[in-house]
Amino acid sequence: PTPPPSLLPSVSPSVPPTAYPTHPPTPSPTAAVADNAQAVNTILYPGSVESSGCSRTVRAGSAIAPTTEKFFCDHLDMPTQDGIWVDSLTFSPAHGKLSVAKDLRLYTHNNCANCDCVDYLLEGRVDASSAWEEIGSGDFPWRDQAICRNSRGITINSTFESGDSDLCYDSVGFPSHSTPYLDYKYTCRRTRKNHRYHQVGRIELAGYILE
């Protein structure tokens, strides 16, 4: 006869998790996208990055570069919104084409859990003279969770479908979003515990580049 199941489950997994919480696969897009669109792991890199809301910015370009070499923002002496420090990063992709955002991913930096962004706003615009339009906003799943840290300078190997499973990151998807934009603005509306510093290993915006 088949032996009964063990009453003592394994104490630990055979392979330790790389991040917490576990990330579900990126949702398949439900909105129509042109057949000739190119699916990429991030529509932001290469490109230019401008920061605002920071009294001091270090390595703004590292916010989108393909490693975990971190972006750093100091809010010291900056005005707040109802007591909360807020800062933004504006991205102008070098490809110069319209694109459709599908999945926003944040990779952790190396040392300060309270410096993670936990409340975001993502916007897009069709050209420099147009108004910003909201793509998505709200809390990241890791807001009240412990999350592992990435060492600085690690090369990130991600795809359109998924972030780098060997690294620590969090993500929010926009499966029904289909409006194409040229530029993007990412606003961190709160760091964990409203920390004075905002840091991130890398920001990816997986999506489609329209040909």
PDB file of C-alpha atoms in Angstrom:
ATOM      1  CA  PRO A   1       0.000   0.000   0.000  1.00  0.00           C
ATOM      2  CA  THR A   2       1.048   3.614  -0.467  1.00  0.00           C
ATOM      3  CA  PRO A   3       2.787   4.871   2.699  1.00  0.00           C
ATOM      4  CA  PRO A   4       0.951   7.622   4.596  1.00  0.00           C
ATOM      5  CA  PRO A   5       2.262  11.222   4.260  1.00  0.00           C
ATOM      6  CA  SER A   6       4.851  12.379   6.742  1.00  0.00           C
ATOM      7  CA  LEU A   7       3.445  14.035   9.852  1.00  0.00           C
ATOM      8  CA  LEU A   8       6.534  16.209  10.112  1.00  0.00           C
ATOM      9  CA  PRO A   9       6.850  18.584   7.157  1.00  0.00           C
ATOM     10  CA  SER A  10      10.224  19.820   6.024  1.00  0.00           C
ATOM     11  CA  VAL A  11      11.627  22.491   8.333  1.00  0.00           C
ATOM     12  CA  SER A  12      12.900  24.697   5.534  1.00  0.00           C
ATOM     13  CA  PRO A  13      12.527  24.920   1.742  1.00  0.00           C
ATOM     14  CA  SER A  14      15.193  23.246  -0.386  1.00  0.00           C
ATOM     15  CA  VAL A  15      15.917  26.593  -2.027  1.00  0.00           C
ATOM     16  CA  PRO A  16      15.566  29.735   0.103  1.00  0.00           C
ATOM     17  CA  PRO A  17      13.339  32.474  -1.309  1.00  0.00           C
ATOM     18  CA  THR A  18      15.119  35.425  -2.890  1.00  0.00           C
ATOM     19  CA  ALA A  19      12.479  38.000  -2.051  1.00  0.00           C
ATOM     20  CA  TYR A  20       9.416  38.606   0.047  1.00  0.00           C
ATOM     21  CA  PRO A  21       6.608  38.794  -0.883  1.00  0.00           C
ATOM     22  CA  THR A  22       6.606  36.209  -3.703  1.00  0.00           C
ATOM     23  CA  HIS A  23       5.791  37.848  -7.005  1.00  0.00           C
ATOM     24  CA  PRO A  24       3.092  36.415  -9.262  1.00  0.00           C
ATOM     25  CA  PRO A  25       3.834  36.328 -12.997  1.00  0.00           C
ATOM     26  CA  THR A  26       3.262  39.588 -14.824  1.00  0.00           C
ATOM     27  CA  PRO A  27      -0.387  39.581 -15.927  1.00  0.00           C
ATOM     28  CA  SER A  28      -0.987  38.969 -19.614  1.00  0.00           C
ATOM     29  CA  PRO A  29      -2.129  42.205 -21.192  1.00  0.00           C
ATOM     30  CA  THR A  30      -5.861  42.382 -21.727  1.00  0.00           C
ATOM     31  CA  ALA A  31      -5.812  45.594 -23.744  1.00  0.00           C
ATOM     32  CA  ALA A  32      -5.037  45.495 -27.454  1.00  0.00           C
ATOM     33  CA  VAL A  33      -1.529  46.455 -28.566  1.00  0.00           C
ATOM     34  CA  ALA A  34      -0.333  46.750 -32.187  1.00  0.00           C
ATOM     35  CA  ASP A  35       0.968  43.495 -33.680  1.00  0.00           C
ATOM     36  CA  ASN A  36       4.309  45.086 -34.582  1.00  0.00           C
ATOM     37  CA  ALA A  37       4.956  46.382 -31.046  1.00  0.00           C
ATOM     38  CA  GLN A  38       8.201  45.266 -29.407  1.00  0.00           C
ATOM     39  CA  ALA A  39       7.880  43.737 -25.933  1.00  0.00           C
ATOM     40  CA  VAL A  40      10.800  44.825 -23.705  1.00  0.00           C
ATOM     41  CA  ASN A  41      11.850  44.420 -20.075  1.00  0.00           C
ATOM     42  CA  THR A  42      11.884  48.209 -19.664  1.00  0.00           C
ATOM     43  CA  ILE A  43      10.845  51.027 -21.950  1.00  0.00           C
ATOM     44  CA  LEU A  44      12.830  53.586 -19.926  1.00  0.00           C
ATOM     45  CA  TYR A  45      16.447  52.533 -20.601  1.00  0.00           C
ATOM     46  CA  PRO A  46      18.486  53.943 -22.189  1.00  0.00           C
ATOM     47  CA  GLY A  47      17.210  57.450 -21.676  1.00  0.00           C
ATOM     48  CA  SER A  48      17.505  60.649 -19.681  1.00  0.00           C
ATOM     49  CA  VAL A  49      16.401  61.066 -16.063  1.00  0.00           C
ATOM     50  CA  GLU A  50      15.494  64.281 -14.223  1.00  0.00           C
ATOM     51  CA  SER A  51      14.746  64.385 -10.510  1.00  0.00           C
ATOM     52  CA  SER A  52      12.627  66.896  -8.587  1.00  0.00           C
ATOM     53  CA  GLY A  53      11.742  67.271  -4.928  1.00  0.00           C
ATOM     54  CA  CYS A  54      15.250  66.397  -3.732  1.00  0.00           C
ATOM     55  CA  SER A  55      17.668  68.761  -2.023  1.00  0.00           C
ATOM     56  CA  ARG A  56      20.446  66.420  -3.138  1.00  0.00           C
ATOM     57  CA  THR A  57      20.370  63.755  -5.838  1.00  0.00           C
ATOM     58  CA  VAL A  58      23.064  61.120  -6.365  1.00  0.00           C
ATOM     59  CA  ARG A  59      23.236  58.927  -9.488  1.00  0.00           C
ATOM     60  CA  ALA A  60      19.881  59.848 -11.047  1.00  0.00           C
ATOM     61  CA  GLY A  61      20.790  57.743 -14.086  1.00  0.00           C
ATOM     62  CA  SER A  62      21.195  54.682 -11.866  1.00  0.00           C
ATOM     63  CA  ALA A  63      17.430  54.697 -11.358  1.00  0.00           C
ATOM     64  CA  ILE A  64      17.073  53.058 -14.789  1.00  0.00           C
ATOM     65  CA  ALA A  65      20.552  51.613 -15.524  1.00  0.00           C
ATOM     66  CA  PRO A  66      20.578  47.769 -15.781  1.00  0.00           C
ATOM     67  CA  THR A  67      22.247  47.170 -12.406  1.00  0.00           C
ATOM     68  CA  THR A  68      21.377  47.609  -8.732  1.00  0.00           C
ATOM     69  CA  GLU A  69      23.695  50.621  -8.381  1.00  0.00           C
ATOM     70  CA  LYS A  70      21.248  52.771  -6.464  1.00  0.00           C
ATOM     71  CA  PHE A  71      19.560  56.125  -6.978  1.00  0.00           C
ATOM     72  CA  PHE A  72      19.646  58.378  -3.891  1.00  0.00           C
ATOM     73  CA  CYS A  73      17.429  61.373  -3.001  1.00  0.00           C
ATOM     74  CA  ASP A  74      17.752  63.506   0.145  1.00  0.00           C
ATOM     75  CA  HIS A  75      14.611  65.437   1.147  1.00  0.00           C
ATOM     76  CA  LEU A  76      16.328  67.620   3.746  1.00  0.00           C
ATOM     77  CA  ASP A  77      14.852  71.163   3.827  1.00  0.00           C
ATOM     78  CA  MET A  78      12.398  70.368   1.027  1.00  0.00           C
ATOM     79  CA  PRO A  79       8.726  71.322   1.410  1.00  0.00           C
ATOM     80  CA  THR A  80       6.321  68.535   2.303  1.00  0.00           C
ATOM     81  CA  GLN A  81       2.762  67.662   1.315  1.00  0.00           C
ATOM     82  CA  ASP A  82       0.793  67.362   4.551  1.00  0.00           C
ATOM     83  CA  GLY A  83       3.999  66.438   6.337  1.00  0.00           C
ATOM     84  CA  ILE A  84       5.059  63.845   3.750  1.00  0.00           C
ATOM     85  CA  TRP A  85       8.154  64.161   1.559  1.00  0.00           C
ATOM     86  CA  VAL A  86       7.411  63.622  -2.139  1.00  0.00           C
ATOM     87  CA  ASP A  87       9.846  63.422  -5.065  1.00  0.00           C
ATOM     88  CA  SER A  88       9.617  62.585  -8.752  1.00  0.00           C
ATOM     89  CA  LEU A  89      11.719  61.185 -11.578  1.00  0.00           C
ATOM     90  CA  THR A  90      10.938  62.137 -15.179  1.00  0.00           C
ATOM     91  CA  PHE A  91      12.075  59.727 -17.906  1.00  0.00           C
ATOM     92  CA  SER A  92      12.596  60.465 -21.595  1.00  0.00           C
ATOM     93  CA  PRO A  93      13.515  57.175 -23.332  1.00  0.00           C
ATOM     94  CA  ALA A  94      16.262  57.419 -25.942  1.00  0.00           C
ATOM     95  CA  HIS A  95      14.283  55.404 -28.518  1.00  0.00           C
ATOM     96  CA  GLY A  96      11.987  58.428 -28.965  1.00  0.00           C
ATOM     97  CA  LYS A  97       8.961  56.261 -29.733  1.00  0.00           C
ATOM     98  CA  LEU A  98       5.553  55.916 -28.179  1.00  0.00           C
ATOM     99  CA  SER A  99       5.247  53.011 -25.776  1.00  0.00           C
ATOM    100  CA  VAL A 100       2.682  51.260 -23.593  1.00  0.00           C
ATOM    101  CA  ALA A 101       3.498  50.520 -19.936  1.00  0.00           C
ATOM    102  CA  LYS A 102       2.464  47.154 -18.491  1.00  0.00           C
ATOM    103  CA  ASP A 103       4.464  46.425 -15.329  1.00  0.00           C
ATOM    104  CA  LEU A 104       6.313  48.709 -12.889  1.00  0.00           C
ATOM    105  CA  ARG A 105       9.144  47.037 -10.937  1.00  0.00           C
ATOM    106  CA  LEU A 106      11.301  48.368  -8.123  1.00  0.00           C
ATOM    107  CA  TYR A 107      14.516  46.569  -7.136  1.00  0.00           C
ATOM    108  CA  THR A 108      15.695  47.115  -3.587  1.00  0.00           C
ATOM    109  CA  HIS A 109      18.905  48.971  -2.815  1.00  0.00           C
ATOM    110  CA  ASN A 110      21.496  47.653  -0.406  1.00  0.00           C
ATOM    111  CA  ASN A 111      20.942  49.014   3.070  1.00  0.00           C
ATOM    112  CA  CYS A 112      17.893  51.072   4.132  1.00  0.00           C
ATOM    113  CA  ALA A 113      14.497  49.355   4.230  1.00  0.00           C
ATOM    114  CA  ASN A 114      12.747  52.546   5.359  1.00  0.00           C
ATOM    115  CA  CYS A 115      14.127  54.357   2.293  1.00  0.00           C
ATOM    116  CA  ASP A 116      11.996  52.187  -0.047  1.00  0.00           C
ATOM    117  CA  CYS A 117       9.102  53.874  -1.810  1.00  0.00           C
ATOM    118  CA  VAL A 118       5.801  52.380  -0.653  1.00  0.00           C
ATOM    119  CA  ASP A 119       3.246  54.713  -2.312  1.00  0.00           C
ATOM    120  CA  TYR A 120       3.646  55.668  -5.982  1.00  0.00           C
ATOM    121  CA  LEU A 121       2.101  57.587  -8.866  1.00  0.00           C
ATOM    122  CA  LEU A 122       2.999  56.714 -12.476  1.00  0.00           C
ATOM    123  CA  GLU A 123       2.082  59.139 -15.266  1.00  0.00           C
ATOM    124  CA  GLY A 124       2.723  59.499 -18.981  1.00  0.00           C
ATOM    125  CA  ARG A 125       2.508  62.194 -21.643  1.00  0.00           C
ATOM    126  CA  VAL A 126       2.541  62.096 -25.440  1.00  0.00           C
ATOM    127  CA  ASP A 127       4.985  65.009 -25.822  1.00  0.00           C
ATOM    128  CA  ALA A 128       6.723  67.695 -23.769  1.00  0.00           C
ATOM    129  CA  SER A 129       3.862  70.181 -24.237  1.00  0.00           C
ATOM    130  CA  SER A 130       1.107  67.816 -23.128  1.00  0.00           C
ATOM    131  CA  ALA A 131      -0.329  67.332 -19.656  1.00  0.00           C
ATOM    132  CA  TRP A 132       0.628  64.329 -17.562  1.00  0.00           C
ATOM    133  CA  GLU A 133      -1.999  61.578 -17.404  1.00  0.00           C
ATOM    134  CA  GLU A 134      -2.208  58.953 -14.681  1.00  0.00           C
ATOM    135  CA  ILE A 135      -1.368  55.334 -15.528  1.00  0.00           C
ATOM    136  CA  GLY A 136      -1.530  53.909 -12.023  1.00  0.00           C
ATOM    137  CA  SER A 137      -1.097  54.803  -8.364  1.00  0.00           C
ATOM    138  CA  GLY A 138      -1.268  53.330  -4.887  1.00  0.00           C
ATOM    139  CA  ASP A 139       0.711  51.143  -2.516  1.00  0.00           C
ATOM    140  CA  PHE A 140       3.391  48.655  -3.458  1.00  0.00           C
ATOM    141  CA  PRO A 141       2.703  45.177  -2.026  1.00  0.00           C
ATOM    142  CA  TRP A 142       5.893  45.423   0.045  1.00  0.00           C
ATOM    143  CA  ARG A 143       4.580  48.437   2.007  1.00  0.00           C
ATOM    144  CA  ASP A 144       4.174  46.517   5.267  1.00  0.00           C
ATOM    145  CA  GLN A 145       6.395  43.535   4.443  1.00  0.00           C
ATOM    146  CA  ALA A 146      10.002  42.610   5.054  1.00  0.00           C
ATOM    147  CA  ILE A 147      11.973  42.581   1.804  1.00  0.00           C
ATOM    148  CA  CYS A 148      15.502  41.397   1.155  1.00  0.00           C
ATOM    149  CA  ARG A 149      18.277  43.701  -0.008  1.00  0.00           C
ATOM    150  CA  ASN A 150      20.287  43.689  -3.237  1.00  0.00           C
ATOM    151  CA  SER A 151      23.998  44.412  -3.138  1.00  0.00           C
ATOM    152  CA  ARG A 152      25.041  47.396  -5.219  1.00  0.00           C
ATOM    153  CA  GLY A 153      26.141  47.029  -8.832  1.00  0.00           C
ATOM    154  CA  ILE A 154      24.607  43.624  -9.640  1.00  0.00           C
ATOM    155  CA  THR A 155      23.622  43.162 -13.292  1.00  0.00           C
ATOM    156  CA  ILE A 156      19.867  42.680 -13.665  1.00  0.00           C
ATOM    157  CA  ASN A 157      18.607  39.952 -16.011  1.00  0.00           C
ATOM    158  CA  SER A 158      14.919  40.509 -16.583  1.00  0.00           C
ATOM    159  CA  THR A 159      12.396  40.002 -19.363  1.00  0.00           C
ATOM    160  CA  PHE A 160       9.097  41.508 -20.439  1.00  0.00           C
ATOM    161  CA  GLU A 161       7.309  38.709 -18.603  1.00  0.00           C
ATOM    162  CA  SER A 162       9.231  38.833 -15.339  1.00  0.00           C
ATOM    163  CA  GLY A 163      11.763  40.691 -13.222  1.00  0.00           C
ATOM    164  CA  ASP A 164      15.055  39.053 -12.258  1.00  0.00           C
ATOM    165  CA  SER A 165      14.064  36.114 -10.030  1.00  0.00           C
ATOM    166  CA  ASP A 166      17.562  36.015  -8.502  1.00  0.00           C
ATOM    167  CA  LEU A 167      17.119  39.507  -7.067  1.00  0.00           C
ATOM    168  CA  CYS A 168      14.751  41.261  -4.668  1.00  0.00           C
ATOM    169  CA  TYR A 169      12.034  43.428  -6.206  1.00  0.00           C
ATOM    170  CA  ASP A 170       8.378  44.347  -6.031  1.00  0.00           C
ATOM    171  CA  SER A 171       5.983  45.119  -8.862  1.00  0.00           C
ATOM    172  CA  VAL A 172       2.552  46.391  -9.847  1.00  0.00           C
ATOM    173  CA  GLY A 173       0.935  45.601 -13.184  1.00  0.00           C
ATOM    174  CA  PHE A 174      -1.333  47.536 -15.563  1.00  0.00           C
ATOM    175  CA  PRO A 175      -2.872  44.759 -17.694  1.00  0.00           C
ATOM    176  CA  SER A 176      -5.774  46.864 -18.988  1.00  0.00           C
ATOM    177  CA  HIS A 177      -3.680  49.953 -19.792  1.00  0.00           C
ATOM    178  CA  SER A 178      -3.271  50.595 -23.523  1.00  0.00           C
ATOM    179  CA  THR A 179      -2.627  54.337 -23.978  1.00  0.00           C
ATOM    180  CA  PRO A 180       0.778  55.037 -25.573  1.00  0.00           C
ATOM    181  CA  TYR A 181       3.070  57.729 -24.173  1.00  0.00           C
ATOM    182  CA  LEU A 182       6.435  59.220 -25.040  1.00  0.00           C
ATOM    183  CA  ASP A 183       7.663  60.330 -21.581  1.00  0.00           C
ATOM    184  CA  TYR A 184       6.977  58.995 -18.095  1.00  0.00           C
ATOM    185  CA  LYS A 185       6.977  60.432 -14.589  1.00  0.00           C
ATOM    186  CA  TYR A 186       7.354  58.306 -11.481  1.00  0.00           C
ATOM    187  CA  THR A 187       6.476  59.970  -8.176  1.00  0.00           C
ATOM    188  CA  CYS A 188       7.308  58.488  -4.804  1.00  0.00           C
ATOM    189  CA  ARG A 189       4.478  59.776  -2.613  1.00  0.00           C
ATOM    190  CA  ARG A 190       5.805  58.216   0.583  1.00  0.00           C
ATOM    191  CA  THR A 191       8.805  56.256   1.750  1.00  0.00           C
ATOM    192  CA  ARG A 192       8.404  53.640   4.448  1.00  0.00           C
ATOM    193  CA  LYS A 193       7.910  55.517   7.749  1.00  0.00           C
ATOM    194  CA  ASN A 194       8.301  58.788   5.780  1.00  0.00           C
ATOM    195  CA  HIS A 195      12.077  58.449   5.802  1.00  0.00           C
ATOM    196  CA  ARG A 196      14.122  61.477   4.821  1.00  0.00           C
ATOM    197  CA  TYR A 197      15.967  59.491   2.121  1.00  0.00           C
ATOM    198  CA  HIS A 198      14.437  57.835  -0.930  1.00  0.00           C
ATOM    199  CA  GLN A 199      16.590  55.117  -2.501  1.00  0.00           C
ATOM    200  CA  VAL A 200      16.024  52.452  -5.136  1.00  0.00           C
ATOM    201  CA  GLY A 201      18.254  49.896  -6.845  1.00  0.00           C
ATOM    202  CA  ARG A 202      16.521  50.157 -10.208  1.00  0.00           C
ATOM    203  CA  ILE A 203      13.161  51.081 -11.722  1.00  0.00           C
ATOM    204  CA  GLU A 204      11.926  48.990 -14.634  1.00  0.00           C
ATOM    205  CA  LEU A 205       8.820  49.681 -16.676  1.00  0.00           C
ATOM    206  CA  ALA A 206       8.119  46.607 -18.773  1.00  0.00           C
ATOM    207  CA  GLY A 207       5.958  47.249 -21.802  1.00  0.00           C
ATOM    208  CA  TYR A 208       5.679  47.626 -25.546  1.00  0.00           C
ATOM    209  CA  ILE A 209       7.571  49.998 -27.825  1.00  0.00           C
ATOM    210  CA  LEU A 210       5.426  50.885 -30.819  1.00  0.00           C
ATOM    211  CA  GLU A 211       7.082  50.756 -34.219  1.00  0.00           C
TER     212      GLU A 211
END
